[in-house]
Amino acid sequence: MYALVDCNNFYVSCERAFQPRLETRPVVVLSNNDGCIVSRSAEAKALGIPMGEPLFKVKPLMEQHGVVALSSNYALYGDMSHRVMSYLASQAPEVEIYSIDEAFLSLHGMERYHGPLDAYARRIRTEVKRRTHIPTCIGLAPTKTLAKLANRVAKKDPSLGGVLLLDSPERRQWALERVAVEDVWGIGRQYATKLHEMGITTAAGLARCSEAVARKHLGGVVGARLVRELQGYPCHKLNPSEDGTLARQTIACTRTFGKPLSQFEDILGAVASFASRAAEKLRRQESAASVLTVFLSQNRFDTTPPPHTRSAQVTLPVASNDTTELIRVARALLGRVWQPGTVYVKAGVVLDGFEKGGNEQLSLFAPDRHERVERLMQKLDSLNSRFGKGSVLVATALGSSTKHAGPWKGQQQHRTPAYTTKWNELWEIG
DNA sequence: TCTGGGGTCCTAGGACCC
DNA sequence: TCTGGGGTCCTAGGACCC
């Protein structure tokens, strides 16, 4: 049996954990640059504020109802996530951290130790709430897809008390009939449209599909597995996350600029900063990257069809996680995609082709340099973790401007303090 | 005026090899 | 000159997820 634990309105719940006065008010959290709505309290949902909506479109509605808008604060959310995940990891033999606010637990055979699994899930839910103030819902089922579905039903139906266990064909059928096909895990906009045209509108209808139909219309083997999972046959194994962290196969740092830019030096400031942050993430998971991509985008809302994003990629002879080297390579790639006189709104650095470990191979050729780089990077990471992200930056990452803030940096007008992670922003009690 | 930032997996097609 | 069946690796693009 799998359990899917999903935090309700996670970012809003994190903010509420430190600001009880938000508890009774409609609250939303905004994306980078305060651009879009990325998390909503139940009250905000009830007002009809859609997920992902640009702020400027719903601003009048929000002002009318006194909705509190907060800039996103990922240091806080990451730390709260870690607390939730650490507790969950202590409650099941295997945990897969699926996203910042969701985890799959493997509970196979756990009845022996904990009794009925729905009661156990209720205890977990209560304890997460007590420890972190984060509300959750839990779905339990024989497959991951059904656990997701059970979670969704639990979230929508308050009478279930936040937990739903699907342990019989009757309960499974009951749940399948209550979920619209577009709300099934793995059914997005394209597939939903196609299924509706075929007259399939519920999860139950999808579960009755033949394998051939699933293969033909839902992306081949992916669709076939999806339908099997709805029928109760597991096709997706749990991928345990070791020591509470998730090792990525790709690391990207991309950002829309605070304002459109065209000068090479300005954009280089952004790209160098992204490369630097990507390298930090890389070292945190003890990887080195052998493929680096830099891309530049023009405004996709300006013309139809949208202008192309130009990218350049290089495969390094030796995988690296050295900030200075990755910045050097990123700069060269930027030179290949940047065109004078073009206005850009967004850039990104993507790392790929990971190898375990770091820079060992470098040491074969230049042992001294390797050790120096390693020590420097460790120092950099520890300073940044002590004094807050971005305290120590490699010179290029500061950009050409003499001002501390590069011209690419965006707005965060509604940001709350990093209550749990920055020394100068610690929560004051009383 | 203002429109997020991450990720995953799969498939098809081309280049190249034996 | 024509004939064949495997393979691998890489890239681009599409669909999905939170």
XYZ file of C-alpha atoms (C1' of nucleotides) in Angstrom:
466
model
C 0.000 0.000 0.000
C 1.230 3.461 -0.914
C 0.391 6.682 0.863
C 0.540 10.080 -0.762
C 0.958 12.879 1.754
C 0.208 16.279 0.247
C 0.451 19.584 2.101
C -2.573 21.811 1.624
C -1.843 25.182 -0.029
C 1.752 24.714 1.024
C 3.270 28.180 0.544
C 0.289 29.925 2.123
C 0.375 27.414 4.989
C 4.098 28.152 5.561
C 3.384 31.867 5.790
C 0.464 31.260 8.143
C 2.616 29.138 10.409
C 4.553 32.291 11.299
C 1.771 34.844 10.994
C -1.342 33.608 12.768
C -3.153 36.818 11.816
C -3.281 35.432 8.250
C -5.227 32.408 9.453
C -8.698 33.837 8.850
C -7.932 35.977 5.812
C -7.806 35.211 2.091
C -4.079 34.902 1.234
C -2.109 34.271 -1.965
C 1.605 33.768 -2.613
C 3.118 35.231 -5.787
C 5.680 33.829 -8.204
C 9.045 35.399 -8.894
C 8.855 39.084 -9.798
C 5.426 39.076 -8.137
C 4.091 37.960 -11.512
C 1.542 35.170 -10.976
C -0.526 33.504 -8.253
C 1.215 30.266 -7.219
C -0.519 29.379 -3.945
C -3.951 30.254 -2.594
C -5.707 29.803 0.729
C -9.143 28.177 0.691
C -10.683 31.652 1.142
C -8.806 32.979 -1.892
C -9.925 29.991 -3.981
C -13.507 30.638 -2.916
C -13.248 34.182 -4.278
C -12.522 32.715 -7.710
C -8.833 33.605 -7.967
C -7.402 31.042 -10.423
C -4.109 29.204 -9.932
C -1.337 30.583 -12.139
C -3.206 33.790 -12.966
C -1.107 36.934 -13.597
C -1.393 39.279 -10.633
C -2.458 42.310 -12.664
C -5.553 40.496 -13.920
C -6.917 39.710 -10.464
C -5.663 42.765 -8.616
C -9.039 44.584 -8.642
C -10.812 41.511 -7.271
C -8.147 41.113 -4.608
C -8.304 44.706 -3.490
C -12.062 44.532 -3.337
C -11.925 41.614 -0.911
C -8.796 42.571 1.019
C -6.749 39.578 -0.137
C -3.244 39.486 1.352
C -0.568 39.004 -1.353
C 2.900 37.771 -0.374
C 6.049 37.450 -2.492
C 7.436 33.930 -2.519
C 10.041 33.104 0.097
C 11.737 29.879 -0.947
C 14.204 29.830 1.913
C 11.243 29.539 4.269
C 9.349 26.975 2.155
C 12.438 24.816 1.666
C 13.100 24.733 5.374
C 9.488 23.935 6.265
C 9.452 21.221 3.607
C 12.553 19.689 5.139
C 10.860 19.542 8.551
C 7.770 17.833 7.154
C 9.814 15.358 5.096
C 12.131 14.468 7.984
C 9.172 13.562 10.129
C 7.550 11.502 7.354
C 10.833 9.670 6.813
C 10.710 8.593 10.443
C 7.254 7.075 9.969
C 7.777 4.726 7.014
C 10.536 2.385 5.862
C 10.769 4.187 2.513
C 9.853 7.706 1.465
C 9.977 9.304 -1.956
C 10.040 13.091 -1.822
C 7.996 13.855 -4.891
C 7.977 17.647 -4.717
C 8.470 20.412 -2.188
C 5.076 19.632 -0.653
C 4.352 15.967 -1.466
C 5.775 12.596 -0.541
C 4.940 8.983 -1.298
C 5.328 6.573 1.616
C 5.643 2.846 1.227
C 3.446 1.200 3.860
C 3.561 -2.404 2.648
C 3.030 -4.728 5.577
C 2.855 -1.886 8.081
C -0.551 -2.937 9.473
C 1.376 -5.375 11.615
C 3.050 -2.574 13.511
C 0.583 0.272 13.282
C -2.872 -1.274 12.957
C -5.356 -0.128 10.309
C -3.580 2.147 7.833
C -6.244 4.826 7.672
C -6.015 5.304 11.427
C -2.220 5.389 11.141
C -2.475 8.043 8.420
C -4.691 10.134 10.672
C -2.075 10.010 13.402
C 0.632 11.077 10.945
C -1.527 13.941 9.758
C -2.167 15.136 13.296
C 1.499 14.968 14.188
C 2.663 16.881 11.077
C 0.184 19.592 11.986
C 1.325 19.697 15.603
C 5.016 19.912 14.701
C 4.907 22.292 11.751
C 1.429 23.857 11.629
C 1.158 22.501 8.087
C -2.194 20.861 7.194
C -2.067 17.781 4.968
C -4.269 15.241 3.232
C -3.342 11.593 2.796
C -4.505 9.140 0.129
C -3.774 5.415 0.511
C -4.039 2.858 -2.292
C -2.242 -0.068 -3.953
C -0.780 2.123 -6.738
C 0.726 5.602 -6.833
C -1.870 6.848 -9.314
C -4.718 5.633 -7.100
C -3.029 7.123 -4.020
C -2.971 10.477 -5.841
C -6.611 10.047 -6.721
C -7.557 9.097 -3.149
C -5.689 12.170 -1.943
C -7.681 14.360 -4.269
C -10.993 12.968 -3.068
C -9.875 13.372 0.560
C -9.060 17.005 -0.131
C -12.412 17.756 -1.743
C -14.671 15.947 0.714
C -14.350 17.390 4.237
C -16.393 14.550 5.698
C -13.426 12.220 5.100
C -11.274 14.082 7.606
C -8.311 14.424 5.262
C -7.663 10.707 4.784
C -8.984 8.173 2.271
C -7.983 4.514 2.056
C -8.829 2.548 -1.104
C -8.434 -1.060 0.004
C -11.308 -2.773 -1.814
C -12.652 -2.833 -5.379
C -15.867 -1.203 -4.137
C -14.127 1.758 -2.534
C -11.858 2.123 -5.549
C -14.821 2.249 -7.904
C -16.586 4.723 -5.653
C -13.559 7.042 -5.755
C -12.948 6.635 -9.514
C -16.490 7.746 -10.250
C -16.055 10.938 -8.247
C -12.982 12.254 -10.089
C -13.120 14.058 -13.432
C -10.789 12.604 -16.043
C -8.835 15.885 -16.307
C -7.982 15.617 -12.609
C -6.256 12.243 -12.965
C -2.474 12.302 -12.407
C -0.944 12.199 -15.892
C -3.906 13.697 -17.768
C -3.112 17.247 -18.853
C -4.903 19.683 -21.146
C -4.225 17.892 -24.438
C -5.221 14.433 -23.264
C -8.265 15.758 -21.385
C -9.625 17.364 -24.553
C -9.058 14.194 -26.532
C -10.722 12.009 -23.890
C -13.762 14.265 -23.677
C -14.125 14.059 -27.453
C -14.110 10.287 -27.062
C -16.848 10.525 -24.444
C -14.611 9.644 -21.508
C -15.229 12.131 -18.702
C -14.393 10.398 -15.428
C -11.502 8.439 -13.951
C -13.828 5.432 -13.906
C -14.306 5.771 -17.667
C -10.565 5.990 -18.176
C -10.020 2.892 -16.050
C -12.298 0.969 -18.448
C -10.140 1.873 -21.496
C -8.436 -0.891 -23.416
C -4.656 -0.936 -23.471
C -4.711 -0.306 -27.227
C -6.787 2.861 -26.823
C -4.567 4.075 -23.994
C -1.438 3.474 -26.088
C -2.886 5.135 -29.137
C -4.127 8.334 -27.512
C -2.202 8.859 -24.292
C 1.449 8.804 -25.295
C 2.183 5.109 -25.825
C 3.541 3.147 -22.911
C 2.896 6.079 -20.552
C -0.853 5.882 -21.162
C -0.943 2.106 -20.906
C 0.711 2.289 -17.492
C -1.645 5.029 -16.363
C -4.732 2.914 -17.095
C -3.240 -0.170 -15.447
C -2.478 1.834 -12.330
C -6.085 3.040 -12.174
C -7.152 -0.603 -12.376
C -5.036 -1.352 -9.316
C -1.971 -2.942 -10.940
C 1.209 -1.166 -9.844
C 3.445 0.038 -12.700
C 5.330 2.784 -10.860
C 7.730 1.805 -8.126
C 8.635 4.027 -5.253
C 11.989 5.743 -5.774
C 13.301 6.299 -2.261
C 14.920 9.671 -1.607
C 18.144 9.079 0.284
C 18.829 11.059 3.454
C 15.812 13.272 2.990
C 17.044 14.963 -0.172
C 16.228 14.533 -3.799
C 19.133 14.075 -6.213
C 18.275 15.708 -9.524
C 19.268 14.686 -13.042
C 18.990 18.264 -14.248
C 19.588 21.542 -12.456
C 18.282 24.756 -13.936
C 18.470 28.366 -12.820
C 16.315 30.563 -15.007
C 14.723 33.905 -14.359
C 12.674 36.591 -16.035
C 14.565 39.881 -15.649
C 13.131 42.724 -13.592
C 13.068 44.713 -16.837
C 13.901 43.921 -20.471
C 17.652 43.974 -21.211
C 19.791 44.126 -24.312
C 23.327 45.032 -23.148
C 25.704 42.070 -23.079
C 27.271 43.080 -19.767
C 23.911 43.351 -18.006
C 22.808 39.943 -19.228
C 26.181 38.451 -18.372
C 25.626 39.567 -14.780
C 22.423 37.545 -14.668
C 23.862 34.496 -16.437
C 26.939 34.432 -14.198
C 24.730 34.601 -11.148
C 22.552 31.741 -12.427
C 25.617 29.626 -13.179
C 26.891 30.308 -9.703
C 23.652 29.230 -8.044
C 23.356 26.165 -10.249
C 26.893 25.183 -9.221
C 25.918 25.496 -5.556
C 22.952 23.181 -6.026
C 25.223 20.795 -7.886
C 27.742 20.649 -5.038
C 24.963 20.227 -2.484
C 23.989 16.947 -4.132
C 27.658 16.056 -4.636
C 27.508 15.945 -8.406
C 29.544 17.402 -11.222
C 28.025 18.397 -14.551
C 29.375 17.626 -18.001
C 26.746 19.447 -20.067
C 25.974 23.145 -19.768
C 23.269 25.053 -21.656
C 22.632 28.794 -21.735
C 19.458 30.241 -23.225
C 18.043 33.717 -23.858
C 14.357 34.479 -24.458
C 12.518 37.399 -25.955
C 9.041 38.304 -24.729
C 6.707 35.487 -25.703
C 3.639 37.709 -25.339
C 4.874 40.284 -27.846
C 4.201 38.478 -31.112
C 2.324 35.479 -32.472
C 3.857 33.074 -32.937
C 6.197 33.797 -30.039
C 9.834 34.571 -30.862
C 12.300 31.751 -30.597
C 14.377 31.056 -27.544
C 18.007 30.769 -28.616
C 20.216 28.328 -26.749
C 23.766 27.038 -26.911
C 25.121 23.909 -25.332
C 28.552 22.482 -24.658
C 29.820 19.159 -23.369
C 32.771 19.628 -21.052
C 35.774 17.315 -21.458
C 35.736 16.847 -17.686
C 32.651 17.138 -15.483
C 32.884 20.079 -13.110
C 31.138 21.784 -10.232
C 33.594 24.651 -9.953
C 31.732 27.946 -9.949
C 34.473 29.929 -11.656
C 34.843 27.411 -14.453
C 31.099 27.092 -15.035
C 30.802 30.873 -15.186
C 33.622 31.005 -17.719
C 31.904 28.426 -19.939
C 28.509 30.110 -19.509
C 30.016 33.403 -20.604
C 31.365 31.847 -23.782
C 27.972 30.261 -24.530
C 26.216 33.551 -23.909
C 28.483 35.085 -26.534
C 27.075 32.577 -29.010
C 23.376 33.288 -28.362
C 23.389 37.019 -27.605
C 22.692 39.294 -30.561
C 23.215 43.053 -30.405
C 20.082 45.159 -30.613
C 17.778 42.369 -29.437
C 15.643 42.873 -26.342
C 15.616 39.921 -23.944
C 13.324 39.308 -20.979
C 14.654 36.051 -19.599
C 17.793 33.934 -19.390
C 18.746 30.578 -17.946
C 21.582 28.197 -17.189
C 20.875 24.459 -17.276
C 23.251 21.755 -16.029
C 23.040 18.149 -17.241
C 25.049 14.986 -17.693
C 25.875 14.501 -14.028
C 28.653 12.420 -12.611
C 28.942 11.497 -8.999
C 31.467 13.134 -6.793
C 32.987 16.358 -7.873
C 36.264 17.092 -9.547
C 38.318 13.943 -8.982
C 39.454 13.701 -12.554
C 40.805 17.187 -12.458
C 43.230 16.073 -9.790
C 44.921 13.702 -12.224
C 46.172 16.682 -14.153
C 46.468 19.432 -11.599
C 46.277 18.171 -8.030
C 47.094 21.532 -6.504
C 44.479 23.382 -8.434
C 41.906 20.733 -7.643
C 42.456 21.070 -3.907
C 42.414 24.806 -4.043
C 39.157 24.809 -5.973
C 37.585 22.312 -3.593
C 38.549 24.372 -0.527
C 37.383 27.599 -2.101
C 33.999 26.131 -3.043
C 33.488 24.673 0.425
C 34.278 28.025 1.959
C 31.880 29.753 -0.414
C 29.052 27.326 0.370
C 29.524 27.538 4.106
C 29.597 31.338 4.108
C 26.475 31.460 2.003
C 24.670 29.010 4.230
C 25.711 30.959 7.368
C 24.866 34.422 6.209
C 22.162 33.764 3.663
C 22.129 32.925 0.000
C 24.054 35.376 -2.109
C 26.236 36.790 0.670
C 29.397 35.812 -1.155
C 29.357 36.059 -4.921
C 31.954 35.586 -7.574
C 32.713 39.005 -9.044
C 31.078 38.491 -12.447
C 27.852 37.458 -10.774
C 27.502 40.972 -9.393
C 27.045 42.288 -12.896
C 28.624 45.302 -14.519
C 26.703 47.787 -12.438
C 28.374 49.263 -9.389
C 25.076 48.984 -7.557
C 24.769 45.818 -5.522
C 21.534 44.824 -7.266
C 22.098 43.871 -10.898
C 19.717 45.429 -13.420
C 18.277 41.963 -14.066
C 16.920 41.585 -10.566
C 13.167 41.691 -10.182
C 10.689 43.008 -7.666
C 9.643 41.365 -4.435
C 7.421 43.958 -2.888
C 5.496 41.681 -0.583
C 8.222 39.526 0.887
C 8.027 38.241 4.450
C 11.189 37.573 6.495
C 13.104 34.295 6.130
C 11.973 33.407 9.650
C 13.882 30.173 9.951
C 17.034 30.484 7.882
C 18.620 33.936 8.017
C 20.294 35.232 11.143
C 19.258 38.786 10.611
C 15.639 37.834 9.972
C 15.004 35.441 12.824
C 11.548 35.435 14.246
C 11.219 37.513 17.370
C 9.028 36.041 20.047
C 6.928 38.269 22.284
C 3.002 48.824 -17.237
C 2.428 44.173 -15.197
C 2.273 37.403 -17.748
C 6.905 31.854 -12.693
C 10.460 28.499 -12.194
C 11.544 24.476 -11.631
C 11.440 19.212 -13.002
C 10.282 14.106 -15.337
C 9.733 10.598 -18.996
C 9.069 9.055 -23.719
C 9.395 9.025 -28.854
C 11.140 9.776 -33.384
C 14.732 10.461 -36.401
C 19.494 10.912 -37.872
C 24.363 9.525 -37.736
C 27.204 5.964 -37.238
C 28.811 1.123 -36.457
C 29.201 -4.000 -37.406
C 26.122 -2.788 -57.972
C 22.701 -4.374 -54.975
C 21.339 -6.481 -50.951
C 20.007 -6.810 -44.816
C 19.373 -6.580 -40.017
C 20.814 -5.310 -36.011
C 22.736 -2.152 -32.640
C 24.096 2.554 -30.028
C 24.188 7.310 -29.151
C 22.546 11.799 -29.560
C 19.134 15.532 -30.132
C 14.792 17.825 -30.448
C 10.341 18.077 -29.192
C 6.027 16.840 -26.879
C 3.401 15.722 -23.010
C 3.003 15.821 -18.282
C 3.913 17.225 -13.113
C 4.270 20.599 -8.926
